[in-house]
């Protein structure tokens, strides 16, 4: 047993987190910043944070992840990090020539009270920001929220910096795709374009963190939302924000700043949540749902109807980020599975209510929980399937329960970068993964006389 | 990418810094030298262990990573609590591949657990000591450990939480448990190196020397600076056992608390990673009289040399014969695989930029398959790691290093025991070189590039100018290098391979390098249409429409 010290009996803990189901704000901010074309994220703090965040994202995406750091030593921690950030901005524009530097704070620079607005203004006054270049920012103290909050804050930082309301409304719809994979952002763009709707999707990490092998390295890959588009987002006729926690704050800020009305929807994971997204797109865009999308929907539903007996009554335990968990719990419930345990590391008062709406009253829900607690729930009531990030594999092995890797980080598999979970195609991929896991288990456990070729 | 014509190292050194602002270029130029080995291993001076330039995309990490991640991370039964916001605890959770092997399924193994106080805004404002104490109590109730280490993250130092007084208070409350804190806040020092030193100091003052019962066995050796990445320590232990040596404790791969606590009863300390643990070797010599010397178990020749040196230290004929027997036996398979791999790899070039001994050690193993290292450097080394320990007296201590405590150590009146008799000293002579590390540069060819604290931009220039056949660094660098169509070997995590230490490890490494360099995959990068993208012909039916 790898997790041999985890007892079945659950005792309340108020101070100790064991095996966290979340991480800190800056990594989410760094990820969001990579979704802007020619943007270099910058971590304002000591260099360990930046090293850890780059390593985590690199391991998850298996792609280069670039970011600067203010490299605080003890002196900067005592006297403030202004000199370090000014020097960093100058060095970054001179050496790496990005169009945008996206600065986020760390717990260190937050604790000493560095004022990013004042420092970046000073950088501009001192001519350290070349014409046509930008420094954007987000406050991301690690002792508040989680990586999801950090993502939300940097997306809001993008909104604070770029969109302009020129008074000439366009027929474009902004989509904030939420804290999802590059493959998901690309799928969201495809669905909208399939329906003939003009969109600005931001942030957009597709073709940044799932780039091709071409034999040459480019520090700024072709993907990422372009700055002119970000500026134009202020003239769009509406914004659809997917996932209230990750995308809500930016959508609301854009409404306030540029009078672009927003609708905050669930992440489009599963049939119903995708239906809602597609339907809003249809109505806002004034279009009909394309045949292609209708076919995709029909195919996904067909798989469910054909194979429903294998889903029916199977118990699942989920651990991950709140926006994802809400949609995923709803989807699993819709296909006939019983969602038993849902844990998110991110704190949020509405989480429990949302999960119960999606999966019924009879489910163990915990916000601000950890893997240790999640494991204890499973020890107390076994499930047939776990959905969670790579750290779930320890529980999966110890308890002999199949695992589908889902969420962040996934260090030990590929696929998440390239294949979506959102939309009907994403639903199809999830269904395939779930069925394969359940059927593999049935095959493995079957008696010889019950071992069937056709299933 | 096409092979570039031979580039003079002097030109390369200029190109590396060409696009930097003047001030940055001036500083970096002192950290980039062209190797030259004079008589008595005299080498040029390289600037090292200095601040990272703000804004530079660096390979370095922080003090916390060096202390918790590197040195203490691999210990199996010291419960480790990160005091801070959640991130640091999360990132240092099972990401360094420190393997461990408890004797039974019931034995203590805390390695798969990450414990954190997950500090919230409230603790930043009102202080986190109360939460830390509560967390320690909860941890004791759950895990019942023998020892607990508390690791400080950046905000802990800033808000003034005193982890040491918390440790003392909790130890008084739970007298059976050894509780100690590490002031390894991320901003300390200029790199991971500061954290190594902090870790060494605390393990020395609070753990080593507590248990006086020695381990059973003959020729008891402590292996320092071996972290059991990919099972390296398992392989070294296998060789030791085969040769009749007793691995008393390894610091800190696959280690347990009792072995640390009784390490002062061993006969000898051998040091693998000089940078991360030379402090402990020095202090144990002063306090307990345990001599130390540097070894290298990366590469079959290096392993054989290190084994012979250990046997020579003991001077026991039986042991020396046994060691020769083991080497001869192991070398048969090594030679077979080495010759086969060398037939495909000889003449190829490597660059390596990692750690604080690995960039040196791995040059030996590449040499065994005929490969040449044309540029190398360390992420967090000091001058002695490059130029040899003889330069230590001339190293200027700056403000960043002064913040790391230097312990005053004297001989323990009861436990000090001189391991070497006068006769031993005479037998071994000056040639034996105790407490010495000759550094990386004397081992490197003249005119090769030695670069301290390589950064992203310089790495790109090196690759474009020299197009090495393999590049070795860490995970942050891996996919950049590979986008250029060049295989990249991680020398921190071994790309999930290993072990690479010892004789079996050498075989593994030869084979893995062969697979990387000679795979057909790189030939797929170019598509057939890349050479002639223009449409040259059309079918008649297409034109008919």
PDB file of C-alpha atoms in Angstrom, chain B residues 70-78 80 98-102 108-111 146 203 215 223 226-228 233-234 237 247-261:
ATOM      1  CA  UNK B  70      16.582  17.966  -2.491  1.00  0.00           C
ATOM      2  CA  UNK B  71      18.109  17.111   0.852  1.00  0.00           C
ATOM      3  CA  UNK B  72      15.228  16.153   3.158  1.00  0.00           C
ATOM      4  CA  UNK B  73      12.729  15.070   0.500  1.00  0.00           C
ATOM      5  CA  UNK B  74      14.109  11.563   0.034  1.00  0.00           C
ATOM      6  CA  UNK B  75      13.872  10.599   3.729  1.00  0.00           C
ATOM      7  CA  UNK B  76      11.221   7.995   4.223  1.00  0.00           C
ATOM      8  CA  UNK B  77      10.195   8.384   7.844  1.00  0.00           C
ATOM      9  CA  UNK B  78      10.755  12.023   8.772  1.00  0.00           C
ATOM     10  CA  UNK B  80       7.662  16.843   6.535  1.00  0.00           C
ATOM     11  CA  UNK B  98      13.230   9.841  -4.851  1.00  0.00           C
ATOM     12  CA  UNK B  99      12.626   6.136  -4.678  1.00  0.00           C
ATOM     13  CA  UNK B 100      12.499   4.311  -1.377  1.00  0.00           C
ATOM     14  CA  UNK B 101      12.064   0.725  -0.314  1.00  0.00           C
ATOM     15  CA  UNK B 102      10.573   0.048   3.114  1.00  0.00           C
ATOM     16  CA  UNK B 108       6.635   3.651   7.740  1.00  0.00           C
ATOM     17  CA  UNK B 109       6.665   5.405   4.381  1.00  0.00           C
ATOM     18  CA  UNK B 110       5.684   9.055   4.284  1.00  0.00           C
ATOM     19  CA  UNK B 111       6.985   9.641   0.763  1.00  0.00           C
ATOM     20  CA  UNK B 146       9.528   9.576  15.076  1.00  0.00           C
ATOM     21  CA  UNK B 203      20.323  17.635  10.245  1.00  0.00           C
ATOM     22  CA  UNK B 215      24.857  -0.723  12.580  1.00  0.00           C
ATOM     23  CA  UNK B 223      27.153   7.794   1.364  1.00  0.00           C
ATOM     24  CA  UNK B 226      23.083  10.517  -3.114  1.00  0.00           C
ATOM     25  CA  UNK B 227      19.338  11.058  -3.471  1.00  0.00           C
ATOM     26  CA  UNK B 228      18.232   7.795  -5.040  1.00  0.00           C
ATOM     27  CA  UNK B 233      21.176   4.325  -4.201  1.00  0.00           C
ATOM     28  CA  UNK B 234      19.715   0.827  -4.594  1.00  0.00           C
ATOM     29  CA  UNK B 237      23.927  -0.546  -2.097  1.00  0.00           C
ATOM     30  CA  UNK B 247      26.229   1.115   3.586  1.00  0.00           C
ATOM     31  CA  UNK B 248      25.550   2.625   6.975  1.00  0.00           C
ATOM     32  CA  UNK B 249      23.353   5.447   5.766  1.00  0.00           C
ATOM     33  CA  UNK B 250      22.789   7.334   2.599  1.00  0.00           C
ATOM     34  CA  UNK B 251      22.088  11.031   2.838  1.00  0.00           C
ATOM     35  CA  UNK B 252      19.398  11.060   1.936  1.00  0.00           C
ATOM     36  CA  UNK B 253      18.143   8.670  -0.721  1.00  0.00           C
ATOM     37  CA  UNK B 254      16.170   5.715   0.652  1.00  0.00           C
ATOM     38  CA  UNK B 255      17.122   6.806   4.151  1.00  0.00           C
ATOM     39  CA  UNK B 256      15.557   6.366   7.552  1.00  0.00           C
ATOM     40  CA  UNK B 257      15.804   8.516  10.632  1.00  0.00           C
ATOM     41  CA  UNK B 258      17.784   6.049  12.774  1.00  0.00           C
ATOM     42  CA  UNK B 259      20.514   5.836  10.152  1.00  0.00           C
ATOM     43  CA  UNK B 260      20.936   9.609  10.209  1.00  0.00           C
ATOM     44  CA  UNK B 261      20.932   9.624  13.986  1.00  0.00           C
TER      45      UNK B 261
END
